[in-house]
Amino acid sequence: MITLVLLLKRKAGTTKAEFRDHYEKSHVMLAKKYLGHLYHDFRRDYVNKVITVTAAGHDVTESTDGPYDCITSIVFEDQAGVDEFFRITSTPGIKEQLEADEKMFLDGKDLALYFCEPVRTWTAADIKVAKP
């Protein structure tokens, strides 16, 4: 599995609610139409609160606004899926459609993409708790 993590910031003048609404109702639907068959998993986590701790750990601040508004994770089965993702998103007609939609809600200069290798350790479902 290969995970692509996208850190997304909303366009200036766009509220968090407008950003989320456009992303879910428009851009996610375009992704489903053109790329959905490639996704093993597709998640969007919207940032509600940002906690900042200084390096020394003494000063903690809390805010509702941070450098990013959404953390999107796309999981591909393999490199072939990633390659097909980039082929499709570069296809004339599709590329322009995706870019035009992105301009409606995204701050493109603050977009960050990371390819990650997921490592799963455990979840609560994996832990068997002995009952008294």
PDB file of C-alpha atoms in Angstrom:
ATOM      1  CA  MET A   1       0.000   0.000   0.000  1.00  0.00           C
ATOM      2  CA  ILE A   2       1.072   3.551  -0.719  1.00  0.00           C
ATOM      3  CA  THR A   3      -0.528   6.537   0.983  1.00  0.00           C
ATOM      4  CA  LEU A   4      -0.636   9.996  -0.542  1.00  0.00           C
ATOM      5  CA  VAL A   5      -1.254  12.657   2.113  1.00  0.00           C
ATOM      6  CA  LEU A   6      -2.385  16.082   0.945  1.00  0.00           C
ATOM      7  CA  LEU A   7      -2.340  19.107   3.244  1.00  0.00           C
ATOM      8  CA  LEU A   8      -4.918  21.575   1.965  1.00  0.00           C
ATOM      9  CA  LYS A   9      -5.542  25.231   2.799  1.00  0.00           C
ATOM     10  CA  ARG A  10      -8.695  27.081   1.878  1.00  0.00           C
ATOM     11  CA  LYS A  11      -8.652  29.970  -0.559  1.00  0.00           C
ATOM     12  CA  ALA A  12      -8.521  33.453   1.000  1.00  0.00           C
ATOM     13  CA  GLY A  13     -12.011  34.782   1.658  1.00  0.00           C
ATOM     14  CA  THR A  14     -13.479  31.275   1.917  1.00  0.00           C
ATOM     15  CA  THR A  15     -14.912  30.114   5.230  1.00  0.00           C
ATOM     16  CA  LYS A  16     -14.154  26.676   6.621  1.00  0.00           C
ATOM     17  CA  ALA A  17     -17.774  25.668   5.972  1.00  0.00           C
ATOM     18  CA  GLU A  18     -17.638  26.882   2.344  1.00  0.00           C
ATOM     19  CA  PHE A  19     -14.312  25.092   1.825  1.00  0.00           C
ATOM     20  CA  ARG A  20     -15.655  21.823   3.192  1.00  0.00           C
ATOM     21  CA  ASP A  21     -18.930  22.100   1.293  1.00  0.00           C
ATOM     22  CA  HIS A  22     -17.188  22.682  -2.048  1.00  0.00           C
ATOM     23  CA  TYR A  23     -14.579  20.003  -1.445  1.00  0.00           C
ATOM     24  CA  GLU A  24     -17.149  17.352  -0.516  1.00  0.00           C
ATOM     25  CA  LYS A  25     -19.844  18.225  -3.057  1.00  0.00           C
ATOM     26  CA  SER A  26     -17.682  19.110  -6.051  1.00  0.00           C
ATOM     27  CA  HIS A  27     -14.017  18.102  -5.902  1.00  0.00           C
ATOM     28  CA  VAL A  28     -14.544  14.778  -4.157  1.00  0.00           C
ATOM     29  CA  MET A  29     -17.194  13.926  -6.757  1.00  0.00           C
ATOM     30  CA  LEU A  30     -14.742  14.699  -9.575  1.00  0.00           C
ATOM     31  CA  ALA A  31     -12.166  12.484  -7.871  1.00  0.00           C
ATOM     32  CA  LYS A  32     -14.737   9.707  -7.567  1.00  0.00           C
ATOM     33  CA  LYS A  33     -15.684  10.048 -11.239  1.00  0.00           C
ATOM     34  CA  TYR A  34     -12.168   9.963 -12.651  1.00  0.00           C
ATOM     35  CA  LEU A  35     -10.027   8.333  -9.958  1.00  0.00           C
ATOM     36  CA  GLY A  36     -12.262   6.441  -7.560  1.00  0.00           C
ATOM     37  CA  HIS A  37     -11.468   3.073  -9.115  1.00  0.00           C
ATOM     38  CA  LEU A  38      -7.819   3.562  -8.067  1.00  0.00           C
ATOM     39  CA  TYR A  39      -8.455   4.330  -4.392  1.00  0.00           C
ATOM     40  CA  HIS A  40      -8.203   1.605  -1.783  1.00  0.00           C
ATOM     41  CA  ASP A  41      -9.199   4.234   0.792  1.00  0.00           C
ATOM     42  CA  PHE A  42      -9.988   7.970   0.588  1.00  0.00           C
ATOM     43  CA  ARG A  43     -10.367  10.073   3.740  1.00  0.00           C
ATOM     44  CA  ARG A  44     -10.627  13.745   4.537  1.00  0.00           C
ATOM     45  CA  ASP A  45      -9.914  14.972   8.064  1.00  0.00           C
ATOM     46  CA  TYR A  46     -10.992  18.563   8.649  1.00  0.00           C
ATOM     47  CA  VAL A  47      -9.004  20.533  11.215  1.00  0.00           C
ATOM     48  CA  ASN A  48     -11.142  21.846  14.089  1.00  0.00           C
ATOM     49  CA  LYS A  49      -8.490  22.692  16.655  1.00  0.00           C
ATOM     50  CA  VAL A  50      -4.739  23.276  16.554  1.00  0.00           C
ATOM     51  CA  ILE A  51      -2.594  22.755  19.653  1.00  0.00           C
ATOM     52  CA  THR A  52       0.905  24.214  19.493  1.00  0.00           C
ATOM     53  CA  VAL A  53       3.552  23.269  22.039  1.00  0.00           C
ATOM     54  CA  THR A  54       6.918  25.034  22.196  1.00  0.00           C
ATOM     55  CA  ALA A  55      10.072  22.980  21.860  1.00  0.00           C
ATOM     56  CA  ALA A  56      10.624  23.233  25.606  1.00  0.00           C
ATOM     57  CA  GLY A  57       7.033  22.127  26.162  1.00  0.00           C
ATOM     58  CA  HIS A  58       6.231  24.935  28.556  1.00  0.00           C
ATOM     59  CA  ASP A  59       3.964  27.101  26.420  1.00  0.00           C
ATOM     60  CA  VAL A  60       0.837  25.564  24.950  1.00  0.00           C
ATOM     61  CA  THR A  61      -1.496  27.529  22.710  1.00  0.00           C
ATOM     62  CA  GLU A  62      -4.817  26.530  21.208  1.00  0.00           C
ATOM     63  CA  SER A  63      -6.417  27.899  18.055  1.00  0.00           C
ATOM     64  CA  THR A  64      -9.201  27.020  15.658  1.00  0.00           C
ATOM     65  CA  ASP A  65      -7.070  28.070  12.687  1.00  0.00           C
ATOM     66  CA  GLY A  66      -3.817  26.511  11.564  1.00  0.00           C
ATOM     67  CA  PRO A  67      -1.674  26.282   8.471  1.00  0.00           C
ATOM     68  CA  TYR A  68      -4.022  23.718   6.883  1.00  0.00           C
ATOM     69  CA  ASP A  69      -7.770  23.139   6.831  1.00  0.00           C
ATOM     70  CA  CYS A  70      -7.901  19.535   5.671  1.00  0.00           C
ATOM     71  CA  ILE A  71      -5.652  16.507   5.703  1.00  0.00           C
ATOM     72  CA  THR A  72      -6.585  14.171   2.878  1.00  0.00           C
ATOM     73  CA  SER A  73      -5.313  10.596   2.705  1.00  0.00           C
ATOM     74  CA  ILE A  74      -5.521   8.523  -0.458  1.00  0.00           C
ATOM     75  CA  VAL A  75      -4.402   4.906  -0.232  1.00  0.00           C
ATOM     76  CA  PHE A  76      -3.316   3.091  -3.383  1.00  0.00           C
ATOM     77  CA  GLU A  77      -2.762  -0.651  -3.689  1.00  0.00           C
ATOM     78  CA  ASP A  78       0.591  -0.209  -5.432  1.00  0.00           C
ATOM     79  CA  GLN A  79       2.830   2.021  -7.542  1.00  0.00           C
ATOM     80  CA  ALA A  80       0.823   1.189 -10.662  1.00  0.00           C
ATOM     81  CA  GLY A  81      -2.197   2.882  -9.044  1.00  0.00           C
ATOM     82  CA  VAL A  82      -0.129   5.964  -8.235  1.00  0.00           C
ATOM     83  CA  ASP A  83       1.203   6.094 -11.788  1.00  0.00           C
ATOM     84  CA  GLU A  84      -2.326   5.795 -13.207  1.00  0.00           C
ATOM     85  CA  PHE A  85      -3.495   8.567 -10.843  1.00  0.00           C
ATOM     86  CA  PHE A  86      -0.908  10.948 -12.299  1.00  0.00           C
ATOM     87  CA  ARG A  87      -1.613   9.829 -15.858  1.00  0.00           C
ATOM     88  CA  ILE A  88      -5.333  10.519 -15.479  1.00  0.00           C
ATOM     89  CA  THR A  89      -4.863  13.859 -13.695  1.00  0.00           C
ATOM     90  CA  SER A  90      -2.573  14.961 -16.557  1.00  0.00           C
ATOM     91  CA  THR A  91      -5.036  13.971 -19.298  1.00  0.00           C
ATOM     92  CA  PRO A  92      -6.223  16.983 -21.355  1.00  0.00           C
ATOM     93  CA  GLY A  93      -9.774  17.857 -20.430  1.00  0.00           C
ATOM     94  CA  ILE A  94      -9.599  16.170 -17.029  1.00  0.00           C
ATOM     95  CA  LYS A  95      -6.573  18.212 -15.940  1.00  0.00           C
ATOM     96  CA  GLU A  96      -8.273  21.507 -16.769  1.00  0.00           C
ATOM     97  CA  GLN A  97     -11.500  20.435 -15.070  1.00  0.00           C
ATOM     98  CA  LEU A  98      -9.694  19.514 -11.841  1.00  0.00           C
ATOM     99  CA  GLU A  99      -7.596  22.689 -11.875  1.00  0.00           C
ATOM    100  CA  ALA A 100     -10.618  24.937 -12.471  1.00  0.00           C
ATOM    101  CA  ASP A 101     -12.441  23.307  -9.571  1.00  0.00           C
ATOM    102  CA  GLU A 102      -9.404  23.635  -7.283  1.00  0.00           C
ATOM    103  CA  LYS A 103      -9.259  27.380  -7.967  1.00  0.00           C
ATOM    104  CA  MET A 104     -12.780  27.675  -6.544  1.00  0.00           C
ATOM    105  CA  PHE A 105     -11.787  26.653  -3.007  1.00  0.00           C
ATOM    106  CA  LEU A 106      -8.059  25.877  -2.622  1.00  0.00           C
ATOM    107  CA  ASP A 107      -5.045  28.037  -1.904  1.00  0.00           C
ATOM    108  CA  GLY A 108      -2.760  26.310  -4.399  1.00  0.00           C
ATOM    109  CA  LYS A 109       0.447  27.881  -3.114  1.00  0.00           C
ATOM    110  CA  ASP A 110       0.067  26.173   0.274  1.00  0.00           C
ATOM    111  CA  LEU A 111      -0.685  22.709  -1.104  1.00  0.00           C
ATOM    112  CA  ALA A 112       1.645  19.994   0.214  1.00  0.00           C
ATOM    113  CA  LEU A 113       1.775  16.364  -0.961  1.00  0.00           C
ATOM    114  CA  TYR A 114       3.563  13.554   0.860  1.00  0.00           C
ATOM    115  CA  PHE A 115       3.967   9.951  -0.179  1.00  0.00           C
ATOM    116  CA  CYS A 116       3.983   7.765   2.905  1.00  0.00           C
ATOM    117  CA  GLU A 117       4.498   4.143   3.773  1.00  0.00           C
ATOM    118  CA  PRO A 118       1.769   3.227   6.252  1.00  0.00           C
ATOM    119  CA  VAL A 119       2.642   1.127   9.279  1.00  0.00           C
ATOM    120  CA  ARG A 120      -0.266  -0.248  11.257  1.00  0.00           C
ATOM    121  CA  THR A 121       0.421  -1.170  14.845  1.00  0.00           C
ATOM    122  CA  TRP A 122      -2.886  -1.755  16.603  1.00  0.00           C
ATOM    123  CA  THR A 123      -6.313  -0.348  17.345  1.00  0.00           C
ATOM    124  CA  ALA A 124      -8.622  -0.784  20.289  1.00  0.00           C
ATOM    125  CA  ALA A 125     -10.322  -3.612  18.393  1.00  0.00           C
ATOM    126  CA  ASP A 126      -6.999  -5.489  18.390  1.00  0.00           C
ATOM    127  CA  ILE A 127      -6.578  -5.344  22.156  1.00  0.00           C
ATOM    128  CA  LYS A 128      -8.371  -7.988  24.135  1.00  0.00           C
ATOM    129  CA  VAL A 129      -9.174  -6.630  27.552  1.00  0.00           C
ATOM    130  CA  ALA A 130      -9.592  -9.177  30.287  1.00  0.00           C
ATOM    131  CA  LYS A 131     -12.883  -8.677  32.073  1.00  0.00           C
ATOM    132  CA  PRO A 132     -12.818  -8.849  35.887  1.00  0.00           C
TER     133      PRO A 132
END
